[in-house]
Amino acid sequence: MTSSVFVQEKRNEVAGPLHRPVCLQLKAHQAAIAAAHMRDMFATDPARFERFSLQVGELLLDYSKNRITGETMGLLVKLAEEADVAGWRERMFSGDKINNTENRAVLHVALRNRSNHPVIVDGEDVMPKVNAVIERLGAFAERVRSGEWRGYTGERITDIVNIGIGGSDLGPQMVYQALKPYRHPRLKMHFISNIDGAHVKEALEALNPETTLFIVSSKTFTTQETMTNAHYARAWFLAQSQAEKHIARHFVAVSTNRDAVAAFGIDPANMFEFWDWVGGRYSLWSAIGLSIVLAVGAERFVELLEGAHAMDEHFRHAPLAANMPVILALLGVWYNNFFGAESHAILPYDHYLRSLPAYLEQADMESNGKSVDRDGNIVDYPTGAIVWGATGINGQHAFYQLLHQGTKIIPADFIVSIESHTELQEHHDILIANFLAQTEALMRGRTREETQREMGLAQTGQFVSHKVFDGNHPSNAILLQKLTPHALGMLIALYEHKIFVEGVIWNLNSYDQWGVELGKQLASRILPELHADAPVAGHDASTNALINYYRRMSHPRTGL
Ligand code: G6Q
């Protein structure tokens, strides 16, 4: 049996969550409103903004520039009810093992459970150990920040290098960048993730081993890229310090794997732990956030946790129809499954949020980029969107052409802060004006008549069609009062829960990532073959030829 026949047979067995009666209603409703233009929806409903916007703490979500009506939202909320979003939400918060393929609870919410009510995993309340680690992180960071913690020659620490990848890199790096205005003035952060030697080499070139502290961040402490970079950093450090006893002052670890940390030579007293119920891409709230605590201090880190907790509370208790993460998720499903949208753009109008798109690419696509549902059935409906983006203002001068006049439907989130961290008010006003103009332009477009009138183009010969904007392109606007640790915590948690709700509706396990395994396995097979004596023949013709080409062509460099 070929695999494609197998897929076909499995498909036929599956009814799937997108075959619910409410989905048929949604399908019919989509067909009925597909041709409706948002500019008409606004024209006929002066209260559209009030109806389709929501404030939670210092976050305002305006979702009125979407191709929705009151009926759309009613049906989508019904879909959320039928998918039992409320039940799954409670299962997550109460520590049920909803990550079924790894038999794990999913409790990043416990890491920021500032109200401290017990969260039970395997009969044990995890809150005391969560709180103990937050205390330890804060105490350690304070010693480094105050200058009490010194390097082996008695110098203050000036540079901190986080070595990690994926979830052990993207979250802390994004948050550090976002909270730069709050950073310690004398501590510089560096993040090394890439196995390309250029990354570690370039980063260390500028550093002094006497004043550098390394955080080896790895949940498993077996990740090849991280461990290779960590061993290189260790050798770099020893080349100058000359004594293993000094490692303890310059290397700390964040991991769940105590034995591997000790084997690396890091004093287990300098290991900060977390637990298997924290997924990598949801781990910035855990000890993986040590670089954040070092940069902004324990107090600010707690404010970040408090912000996330505020969003957790909203998500847990607000009715589905007035629940910010649920609304974002339902809109995601609406475009993904009923309009055939393939991607979703994240467009921060905030220099400090420039790494948010990369962070959300992982958070979303590693969670919901799946074609098998939680029960092992192959799905017959689209799941996770392709998430992408960049800072909005730069995008305007680059890829926005396609958003405005391309043939694809690309729902987009526009994110901005009302108060800037700089005093450059003129810059900020221009930024805000562009933020507002873009969502307006995407929604309204510009008709042929308007184009001719506004541009003084009388005839079709003057490329009028090229200058017309169809509009009707959906967007959300998310406004933060200011990019504080609290607001950032809320924003990240908002997206985490959006991803969760979409996963529930698609009946996915959003918390495993089996799709990253095959490549790792093949790479470990190929690695020794790169320098094999005889030509390699065990792969397909392309892979064999490429390995052998590399063997031949890299000889001059390696001297073989
Ligand atoms: C995230 C993934 C993945 C992981 C990295 C690093 O959810 O699991 O990105 O974070 O592979 O893993 P370690 O922390 O174990 O080194």
Coordinates of C-alpha atoms and ligand atoms in Angstrom, one line a residue:
M1 CA 0.0 0.0 0.0
T2 CA 1.5 3.4 -0.9
S3 CA 1.4 6.1 1.7
S4 CA -0.9 8.3 -0.4
V5 CA -3.5 5.5 -0.5
F6 CA -3.2 5.1 3.2
V7 CA -3.8 8.8 3.7
Q8 CA -6.8 8.6 1.5
E9 CA -8.3 5.7 3.5
K10 CA -7.7 7.4 6.8
R11 CA -9.2 10.6 5.5
N12 CA -12.4 8.8 4.7
E13 CA -12.8 7.6 8.3
V14 CA -12.7 11.0 9.8
A15 CA -15.7 13.1 10.5
G16 CA -13.6 15.9 12.1
P17 CA -14.5 18.9 14.2
L18 CA -15.0 21.1 11.1
H19 CA -17.9 18.9 10.1
R20 CA -20.1 20.0 13.0
P21 CA -23.5 21.4 12.1
V22 CA -22.4 24.9 13.2
C23 CA -19.6 24.7 10.6
L24 CA -22.1 24.1 7.9
Q25 CA -23.9 27.2 9.1
L26 CA -20.7 29.1 9.1
K27 CA -20.0 27.9 5.6
A28 CA -23.3 29.1 4.4
H29 CA -22.9 32.3 6.2
Q30 CA -19.5 32.9 4.7
A31 CA -20.9 32.4 1.2
A32 CA -23.7 34.9 2.1
I33 CA -21.3 37.7 3.2
A34 CA -18.2 36.9 1.1
A35 CA -19.0 39.7 -1.3
A36 CA -19.9 42.2 1.4
H37 CA -17.4 45.1 1.7
M38 CA -16.3 46.3 5.2
R39 CA -16.6 49.9 4.1
D40 CA -20.3 49.3 3.7
M41 CA -20.5 47.5 7.0
F42 CA -19.0 50.6 8.7
A43 CA -21.2 52.9 6.7
T44 CA -24.4 51.1 7.9
D45 CA -23.3 50.6 11.5
P46 CA -21.9 53.6 13.3
A47 CA -21.5 51.4 16.5
R48 CA -19.4 48.9 14.8
F49 CA -16.2 49.8 16.7
E50 CA -18.0 49.6 20.1
R51 CA -19.5 46.3 19.1
F52 CA -16.3 44.7 17.9
S53 CA -13.7 46.0 20.3
L54 CA -12.6 45.0 23.8
Q55 CA -10.4 46.4 26.5
V56 CA -8.6 44.2 29.0
G57 CA -6.3 46.0 31.4
E58 CA -3.9 48.2 29.3
L59 CA -4.7 46.3 26.1
L60 CA -7.3 47.4 23.6
L61 CA -8.3 45.1 20.8
D62 CA -10.2 46.6 17.8
Y63 CA -11.4 43.7 15.7
S64 CA -14.0 45.7 13.8
K65 CA -12.0 45.8 10.6
N66 CA -12.7 42.1 10.0
R67 CA -15.1 40.5 7.5
I68 CA -17.6 39.7 10.2
T69 CA -21.1 40.6 11.3
G70 CA -22.9 40.0 14.6
E71 CA -24.1 36.7 13.2
T72 CA -20.5 35.6 12.3
M73 CA -19.4 36.1 15.9
G74 CA -22.5 34.4 17.2
L75 CA -21.8 31.3 15.1
L76 CA -18.1 31.3 15.9
V77 CA -18.8 31.5 19.6
K78 CA -21.1 28.5 19.2
L79 CA -18.3 26.7 17.5
A80 CA -16.1 27.4 20.5
E81 CA -18.8 26.1 22.8
E82 CA -19.3 23.0 20.8
A83 CA -15.6 22.3 20.7
D84 CA -15.7 22.6 24.5
V85 CA -13.1 25.4 24.7
A86 CA -14.3 26.0 28.3
G87 CA -13.8 22.4 29.3
W88 CA -10.3 22.2 27.7
R89 CA -9.3 25.5 29.3
E90 CA -10.2 24.2 32.7
R91 CA -8.3 21.0 32.0
M92 CA -5.2 23.0 31.2
F93 CA -5.5 25.3 34.2
S94 CA -6.1 22.4 36.6
G95 CA -3.1 20.4 35.5
D96 CA -4.7 17.6 33.5
K97 CA -2.2 15.9 31.1
I98 CA -3.6 17.5 28.0
N99 CA -0.3 16.9 26.2
N100 CA -1.4 13.4 25.6
T101 CA 1.4 12.2 23.3
E102 CA 4.0 13.0 26.0
N103 CA 1.7 12.3 28.9
R104 CA 2.4 15.7 30.4
A105 CA 0.4 18.5 32.0
V106 CA 0.7 22.0 30.3
L107 CA 1.2 24.5 33.0
H108 CA 3.1 27.6 31.9
V109 CA 0.1 29.3 33.6
A110 CA 1.3 27.9 37.0
L111 CA 4.6 29.7 36.5
R112 CA 2.8 33.1 36.6
N113 CA 0.1 32.1 39.0
R114 CA 0.5 35.1 41.2
S115 CA -2.7 34.5 43.2
N116 CA -0.9 31.3 44.2
H117 CA -3.9 29.0 44.5
P118 CA -2.7 25.4 44.5
V119 CA -2.0 23.7 41.1
I120 CA -1.9 20.0 41.5
V121 CA 0.3 17.7 39.3
D122 CA 0.5 14.0 40.1
G123 CA -1.0 14.8 43.6
E124 CA 1.5 17.5 44.4
D125 CA 0.9 21.3 44.5
V126 CA 3.6 22.7 42.2
M127 CA 3.3 26.3 43.5
P128 CA 5.9 26.0 46.4
K129 CA 8.6 24.9 44.0
V130 CA 7.6 27.5 41.3
N131 CA 7.8 30.2 43.9
A132 CA 11.1 28.9 45.3
V133 CA 12.7 29.0 41.8
I134 CA 11.4 32.6 41.2
E135 CA 13.1 33.5 44.6
R136 CA 16.3 31.9 43.6
L137 CA 16.4 33.6 40.2
G138 CA 15.8 36.9 41.8
A139 CA 18.5 36.4 44.5
F140 CA 21.1 35.3 42.0
A141 CA 20.3 38.1 39.6
E142 CA 20.6 40.6 42.4
R143 CA 24.1 39.4 43.3
V144 CA 25.2 39.8 39.7
R145 CA 23.4 43.1 39.2
S146 CA 24.8 44.6 42.3
G147 CA 28.3 43.5 41.5
E148 CA 28.6 41.2 44.5
W149 CA 29.0 38.2 42.2
R150 CA 32.4 38.5 40.8
G151 CA 34.4 36.7 38.1
Y152 CA 37.5 34.6 38.9
T153 CA 39.8 37.6 38.9
G154 CA 37.5 39.6 41.1
E155 CA 36.1 41.7 38.3
R156 CA 32.4 42.6 38.0
I157 CA 30.3 40.7 35.5
T158 CA 29.6 43.0 32.5
D159 CA 28.4 40.5 29.9
I160 CA 25.9 37.7 30.0
V161 CA 25.7 35.1 27.3
N162 CA 22.6 32.9 27.0
I163 CA 23.4 29.8 25.1
G164 CA 20.2 28.1 24.0
I165 CA 18.0 27.5 20.9
G166 CA 14.3 27.4 20.0
G167 CA 12.2 27.8 23.1
S168 CA 15.4 28.3 25.2
D169 CA 16.4 31.3 23.1
L170 CA 13.5 33.0 21.2
G171 CA 11.4 33.9 24.3
P172 CA 14.1 35.3 26.5
Q173 CA 15.6 37.1 23.5
M174 CA 12.3 38.7 22.4
V175 CA 11.5 39.8 26.0
Y176 CA 14.9 41.2 26.6
Q177 CA 14.7 43.2 23.5
A178 CA 11.2 44.4 24.3
L179 CA 12.2 45.5 27.8
K180 CA 15.4 47.1 26.8
P181 CA 14.4 50.5 28.3
Y182 CA 14.3 48.7 31.7
R183 CA 17.7 47.0 31.4
H184 CA 20.6 47.2 33.8
P185 CA 22.9 49.9 32.4
R186 CA 26.1 48.0 33.0
L187 CA 25.0 44.5 31.9
K188 CA 25.0 43.5 28.2
M189 CA 23.1 40.5 27.1
H190 CA 24.1 38.2 24.2
F191 CA 22.2 35.3 22.8
I192 CA 23.9 32.5 21.0
S193 CA 21.8 29.9 19.3
N194 CA 23.1 29.1 15.8
I195 CA 25.4 26.1 15.3
D196 CA 27.1 28.1 12.5
G197 CA 30.4 28.7 14.2
A198 CA 30.3 32.3 13.1
H199 CA 27.7 33.0 15.7
V200 CA 29.6 31.9 18.8
K201 CA 32.9 33.1 17.4
E202 CA 31.7 36.6 16.6
A203 CA 29.9 36.9 19.9
L204 CA 32.9 35.8 22.0
E205 CA 35.4 37.9 20.0
A206 CA 34.2 41.0 21.7
L207 CA 34.1 39.6 25.2
N208 CA 36.4 39.2 28.1
P209 CA 36.3 35.8 29.9
E210 CA 37.0 37.5 33.3
T211 CA 33.8 39.5 33.1
T212 CA 31.5 37.2 31.2
L213 CA 28.8 34.9 32.7
F214 CA 27.3 32.1 30.6
I215 CA 23.9 30.7 31.0
V216 CA 23.5 27.3 29.4
S217 CA 19.8 27.1 28.8
S218 CA 18.5 23.8 27.8
K219 CA 15.6 21.9 29.1
T220 CA 17.1 18.5 28.1
F221 CA 20.8 19.5 28.2
T222 CA 21.3 17.3 25.2
T223 CA 20.5 19.6 22.3
Q224 CA 23.3 19.3 19.9
E225 CA 23.6 23.0 18.9
T226 CA 23.4 24.3 22.5
M227 CA 25.8 21.7 23.9
T228 CA 28.4 22.2 21.1
N229 CA 28.3 26.0 21.6
A230 CA 28.4 25.6 25.4
H231 CA 31.5 23.3 25.1
Y232 CA 33.2 25.8 22.8
A233 CA 32.4 28.6 25.3
R234 CA 33.8 26.5 28.1
A235 CA 37.0 25.8 26.1
W236 CA 37.3 29.6 25.3
F237 CA 36.9 30.4 28.9
L238 CA 39.4 27.8 30.1
A239 CA 42.0 28.9 27.5
Q240 CA 42.3 32.1 29.6
S241 CA 41.3 31.1 33.1
Q242 CA 43.4 27.9 33.0
A243 CA 41.5 26.2 35.9
E244 CA 38.3 24.2 36.0
K245 CA 37.6 25.5 39.5
H246 CA 36.7 28.9 37.9
I247 CA 33.9 27.5 35.8
A248 CA 31.5 27.7 38.8
R249 CA 31.7 31.5 38.8
H250 CA 31.2 31.9 35.0
F251 CA 28.8 29.1 34.0
V252 CA 25.3 28.5 35.3
A253 CA 22.6 26.3 33.9
V254 CA 18.9 26.3 33.4
S255 CA 17.6 22.8 32.8
T256 CA 15.5 19.9 33.9
N257 CA 18.5 17.5 33.6
R258 CA 20.6 17.7 36.8
D259 CA 23.0 14.8 35.9
A260 CA 23.9 16.3 32.5
V261 CA 24.5 19.7 34.1
A262 CA 26.9 18.2 36.7
A263 CA 28.6 16.2 34.0
F264 CA 29.3 19.5 32.1
G265 CA 31.1 20.8 35.1
I266 CA 28.5 23.3 36.3
D267 CA 28.0 23.3 40.1
P268 CA 24.4 22.0 40.6
A269 CA 24.1 24.8 43.2
N270 CA 24.2 27.1 40.1
M271 CA 21.5 25.2 38.3
F272 CA 18.0 26.6 38.0
E273 CA 15.4 24.0 37.4
F274 CA 12.1 23.8 35.7
W275 CA 9.8 20.9 34.9
D276 CA 8.5 18.7 32.2
W277 CA 5.1 20.4 32.3
V278 CA 6.7 23.5 30.9
G279 CA 6.9 23.3 27.1
G280 CA 10.0 24.8 25.5
R281 CA 8.2 27.5 23.6
Y282 CA 6.2 28.3 26.7
S283 CA 9.1 28.5 29.0
L284 CA 10.2 32.1 29.2
W285 CA 8.2 32.4 32.4
S286 CA 10.3 29.7 34.0
A287 CA 14.0 29.7 34.9
I288 CA 14.6 29.9 31.2
G289 CA 13.8 33.6 31.8
L290 CA 17.0 34.0 33.9
S291 CA 18.6 36.3 31.3
I292 CA 15.5 38.5 31.5
V293 CA 15.7 38.6 35.3
L294 CA 19.4 39.5 35.1
A295 CA 18.6 42.2 32.5
V296 CA 15.6 43.9 34.2
G297 CA 15.7 42.7 37.8
A298 CA 13.4 40.5 39.8
E299 CA 10.8 43.2 40.3
R300 CA 10.2 43.8 36.6
F301 CA 10.2 40.1 35.9
V302 CA 7.5 39.6 38.5
E303 CA 5.5 42.4 36.7
L304 CA 5.9 40.4 33.5
L305 CA 4.5 37.4 35.3
E306 CA 1.7 39.5 36.8
G307 CA 0.7 40.8 33.3
A308 CA 0.5 37.2 32.0
H309 CA -1.5 36.2 35.1
A310 CA -3.9 39.1 34.4
M311 CA -4.5 37.7 30.9
D312 CA -4.8 34.2 32.3
E313 CA -7.5 35.3 34.7
H314 CA -9.4 37.1 31.9
F315 CA -9.0 34.1 29.6
R316 CA -10.2 31.7 32.4
H317 CA -13.2 33.7 33.5
A318 CA -14.5 36.0 30.8
P319 CA -17.5 34.7 28.7
L320 CA -16.3 33.3 25.4
A321 CA -18.0 36.1 23.4
A322 CA -16.0 38.8 25.4
N323 CA -12.8 36.9 25.8
M324 CA -9.8 38.4 24.0
P325 CA -7.8 35.3 23.2
V326 CA -11.0 33.4 22.2
I327 CA -12.0 36.2 19.8
L328 CA -8.5 36.3 18.2
A329 CA -8.6 32.5 17.8
L330 CA -12.1 32.4 16.3
L331 CA -11.1 35.1 13.8
G332 CA -8.1 32.9 13.0
V333 CA -10.3 29.9 12.4
W334 CA -12.8 32.0 10.4
Y335 CA -10.1 33.0 7.8
N336 CA -8.2 29.8 7.9
N337 CA -11.1 27.4 7.5
F338 CA -13.8 29.5 5.8
F339 CA -11.9 32.0 3.6
G340 CA -9.0 29.7 2.8
A341 CA -6.4 32.1 4.2
E342 CA -3.0 30.5 4.4
S343 CA -1.0 32.9 6.4
H344 CA -1.3 35.4 9.2
A345 CA 0.9 38.5 9.5
I346 CA 2.2 40.0 12.8
L347 CA 3.1 43.6 12.3
P348 CA 4.4 45.4 15.4
Y349 CA 4.7 49.2 15.1
D350 CA 7.2 49.2 17.9
H351 CA 10.9 48.9 17.5
Y352 CA 11.2 47.0 20.8
L353 CA 8.8 44.4 19.5
R354 CA 10.7 43.6 16.4
S355 CA 11.4 40.0 17.5
L356 CA 7.8 39.3 18.3
P357 CA 7.1 37.9 14.8
A358 CA 9.9 35.4 15.1
Y359 CA 8.8 34.4 18.6
L360 CA 5.2 33.9 17.4
E361 CA 6.3 32.0 14.4
Q362 CA 7.6 29.3 16.7
A363 CA 4.9 29.6 19.3
D364 CA 2.1 29.2 16.7
M365 CA 3.6 27.0 14.0
E366 CA 5.3 24.5 16.3
S367 CA 2.0 24.3 18.3
N368 CA -0.6 24.1 15.6
G369 CA 1.4 23.1 12.4
K370 CA 0.0 19.5 12.6
S371 CA -1.9 17.3 10.2
V372 CA -2.8 14.6 12.8
D373 CA -5.3 15.3 15.5
R374 CA -5.0 14.5 19.1
D375 CA -6.6 11.1 18.6
G376 CA -4.2 10.2 15.8
N377 CA -6.5 10.8 12.9
I378 CA -5.3 12.6 9.8
V379 CA -7.2 15.9 9.6
D380 CA -9.1 16.8 6.5
Y381 CA -9.2 20.6 7.2
P382 CA -6.5 23.2 7.3
T383 CA -4.9 23.7 10.7
G384 CA -2.2 26.3 11.8
A385 CA -1.6 29.3 9.6
I386 CA 1.8 30.3 8.3
V387 CA 2.7 33.0 10.8
W388 CA 5.1 35.7 9.6
G389 CA 5.8 39.3 9.9
A390 CA 8.2 42.2 10.6
T391 CA 8.1 45.6 12.0
G392 CA 5.2 47.3 10.3
I393 CA 6.8 50.5 9.3
N394 CA 9.6 48.8 7.5
G395 CA 7.2 46.4 5.9
Q396 CA 5.3 49.3 4.4
H397 CA 8.3 50.0 2.3
A398 CA 8.7 46.4 1.4
F399 CA 6.1 43.7 1.4
Y400 CA 2.9 45.7 2.0
Q401 CA 2.4 45.9 -1.7
L402 CA 1.2 42.3 -1.6
L403 CA -1.1 43.0 1.4
H404 CA -2.8 45.8 -0.4
Q405 CA -3.0 44.6 -4.0
G406 CA -1.9 41.0 -4.1
T407 CA -4.3 38.1 -4.7
K408 CA -4.0 36.5 -1.3
I409 CA -6.1 37.1 1.8
I410 CA -3.7 37.8 4.7
P411 CA -5.3 38.6 8.0
A412 CA -2.9 40.8 10.0
D413 CA -2.4 41.9 13.6
F414 CA -1.2 45.5 13.9
I415 CA 0.4 46.1 17.3
V416 CA 1.4 49.5 18.7
S417 CA 2.1 51.3 22.0
I418 CA 0.4 54.6 22.8
E419 CA 3.2 55.9 24.9
S420 CA 6.7 55.7 23.5
H421 CA 9.8 55.0 25.5
T422 CA 11.6 57.9 23.8
E423 CA 10.9 61.6 24.0
L424 CA 10.9 61.8 20.2
Q425 CA 7.2 62.7 19.9
E426 CA 7.4 63.7 16.2
H427 CA 8.7 60.2 15.4
H428 CA 6.0 58.6 17.5
D429 CA 3.2 60.7 15.8
I430 CA 4.4 59.6 12.4
L431 CA 4.5 56.0 13.5
I432 CA 1.0 56.1 14.9
A433 CA -0.4 57.9 11.8
N434 CA 1.1 55.2 9.7
F435 CA -0.3 52.4 11.9
L436 CA -3.8 53.9 11.6
A437 CA -3.5 54.7 7.9
Q438 CA -2.5 51.2 7.0
T439 CA -5.4 49.4 8.7
E440 CA -7.8 52.0 7.2
A441 CA -6.3 51.6 3.7
L442 CA -6.5 47.8 4.0
M443 CA -10.1 48.0 5.0
R444 CA -11.5 50.8 2.8
G445 CA -9.3 50.5 -0.3
R446 CA -9.8 53.1 -3.0
T447 CA -12.4 52.6 -5.7
R448 CA -11.8 53.4 -9.4
E449 CA -13.9 56.6 -9.1
E450 CA -12.0 57.7 -6.0
T451 CA -8.7 57.0 -7.7
Q452 CA -9.6 59.0 -10.8
R453 CA -11.0 61.9 -8.7
E454 CA -8.2 62.0 -6.2
M455 CA -5.4 61.5 -8.7
G456 CA -6.9 63.6 -11.4
L457 CA -6.9 60.7 -13.8
A458 CA -9.5 61.2 -16.4
Q459 CA -8.9 58.2 -18.6
T460 CA -8.3 54.5 -18.2
G461 CA -5.2 54.9 -20.3
Q462 CA -3.4 56.3 -17.3
F463 CA -3.0 53.0 -15.6
V464 CA -6.0 53.6 -13.4
S465 CA -6.5 49.9 -12.6
H466 CA -3.0 49.8 -11.2
K467 CA -3.8 52.5 -8.7
V468 CA -7.1 51.1 -7.5
F469 CA -7.2 49.3 -4.1
D470 CA -9.9 46.7 -3.6
G471 CA -9.7 47.0 0.2
N472 CA -11.7 44.5 2.4
H473 CA -8.5 43.2 3.8
P474 CA -9.0 42.1 7.4
S475 CA -6.8 43.3 10.3
N476 CA -6.8 43.5 14.1
A477 CA -5.4 46.5 15.9
I478 CA -3.9 45.8 19.3
L479 CA -3.0 48.9 21.3
L480 CA -0.9 48.8 24.4
Q481 CA -0.8 51.8 26.7
K482 CA 2.9 51.4 27.0
L483 CA 5.3 48.5 26.5
T484 CA 5.9 47.8 30.2
P485 CA 6.7 44.4 31.6
H486 CA 3.1 44.1 32.7
A487 CA 1.7 44.9 29.2
L488 CA 4.2 42.6 27.5
G489 CA 3.2 39.8 29.8
M490 CA -0.4 40.3 28.9
L491 CA 0.4 40.4 25.2
I492 CA 2.4 37.2 25.1
A493 CA -0.2 35.4 27.2
L494 CA -2.9 36.7 24.8
Y495 CA -1.2 34.9 21.9
E496 CA -0.5 31.8 23.9
H497 CA -4.1 31.3 24.7
K498 CA -5.2 32.2 21.2
I499 CA -3.0 29.4 20.0
F500 CA -4.5 27.1 22.6
V501 CA -8.1 27.8 21.6
E502 CA -7.3 27.3 17.9
G503 CA -5.7 24.0 18.8
V504 CA -8.8 23.0 20.7
I505 CA -11.1 23.8 17.8
W506 CA -8.9 21.9 15.4
N507 CA -8.7 19.0 18.0
L508 CA -4.9 19.2 18.0
N509 CA -2.4 18.5 20.8
S510 CA -0.7 22.0 20.6
Y511 CA 2.0 21.0 23.0
D512 CA 4.1 18.3 21.3
Q513 CA 6.4 18.8 18.3
W514 CA 7.2 15.5 16.7
G515 CA 7.7 17.2 13.4
V516 CA 11.2 18.4 14.5
E517 CA 12.5 14.9 15.1
L518 CA 13.1 13.4 11.7
G519 CA 15.6 16.0 10.6
K520 CA 17.6 15.7 13.8
Q521 CA 17.7 11.9 13.4
L522 CA 18.9 12.2 9.8
A523 CA 21.5 14.8 10.6
S524 CA 23.1 12.5 13.2
R525 CA 23.3 9.8 10.6
I526 CA 24.8 12.2 8.0
L527 CA 27.3 13.9 10.3
P528 CA 29.9 11.0 10.3
E529 CA 29.3 10.5 6.6
L530 CA 30.7 13.9 5.8
H531 CA 34.2 12.7 6.3
A532 CA 33.7 9.0 5.3
D533 CA 36.6 7.5 3.4
A534 CA 34.4 6.0 0.7
P535 CA 31.6 7.7 -1.3
V536 CA 28.3 7.6 0.5
A537 CA 25.5 5.5 -1.2
G538 CA 22.9 4.9 1.5
H539 CA 20.5 7.8 0.7
D540 CA 18.5 8.9 -2.4
A541 CA 20.5 10.1 -5.4
S542 CA 20.2 13.7 -4.5
T543 CA 21.3 13.4 -0.9
N544 CA 24.2 11.0 -1.8
A545 CA 25.4 13.3 -4.5
L546 CA 25.3 16.4 -2.2
I547 CA 27.1 14.6 0.6
N548 CA 29.8 13.4 -1.8
Y549 CA 30.1 16.8 -3.4
Y550 CA 30.7 18.2 0.0
R551 CA 33.2 15.5 0.8
R552 CA 35.1 16.3 -2.4
M553 CA 34.9 20.1 -2.2
S554 CA 35.6 20.5 1.5
H555 CA 38.9 18.5 1.3
P556 CA 41.1 21.4 0.4
R557 CA 39.8 23.3 3.4
T558 CA 40.0 20.4 5.9
G559 CA 43.3 19.2 4.4
L560 CA 42.0 15.6 3.9
Ligands
G6Q1 C1 9.9 24.1 21.9 C2 10.7 23.1 21.4 C3 12.1 23.5 21.0 C4 13.1 23.5 22.2 C5 14.5 23.5 21.6 C6 15.6 23.6 22.7 O1 8.8 24.0 22.3 O2 10.7 22.0 22.2 O3 12.2 24.8 20.4 O4 12.9 24.6 23.1 O5 14.7 22.4 20.8 O6 15.5 22.5 23.6 P1 16.3 22.4 24.9 O7 15.8 23.4 25.8 O8 16.0 21.0 25.4 O9 17.7 22.6 24.5

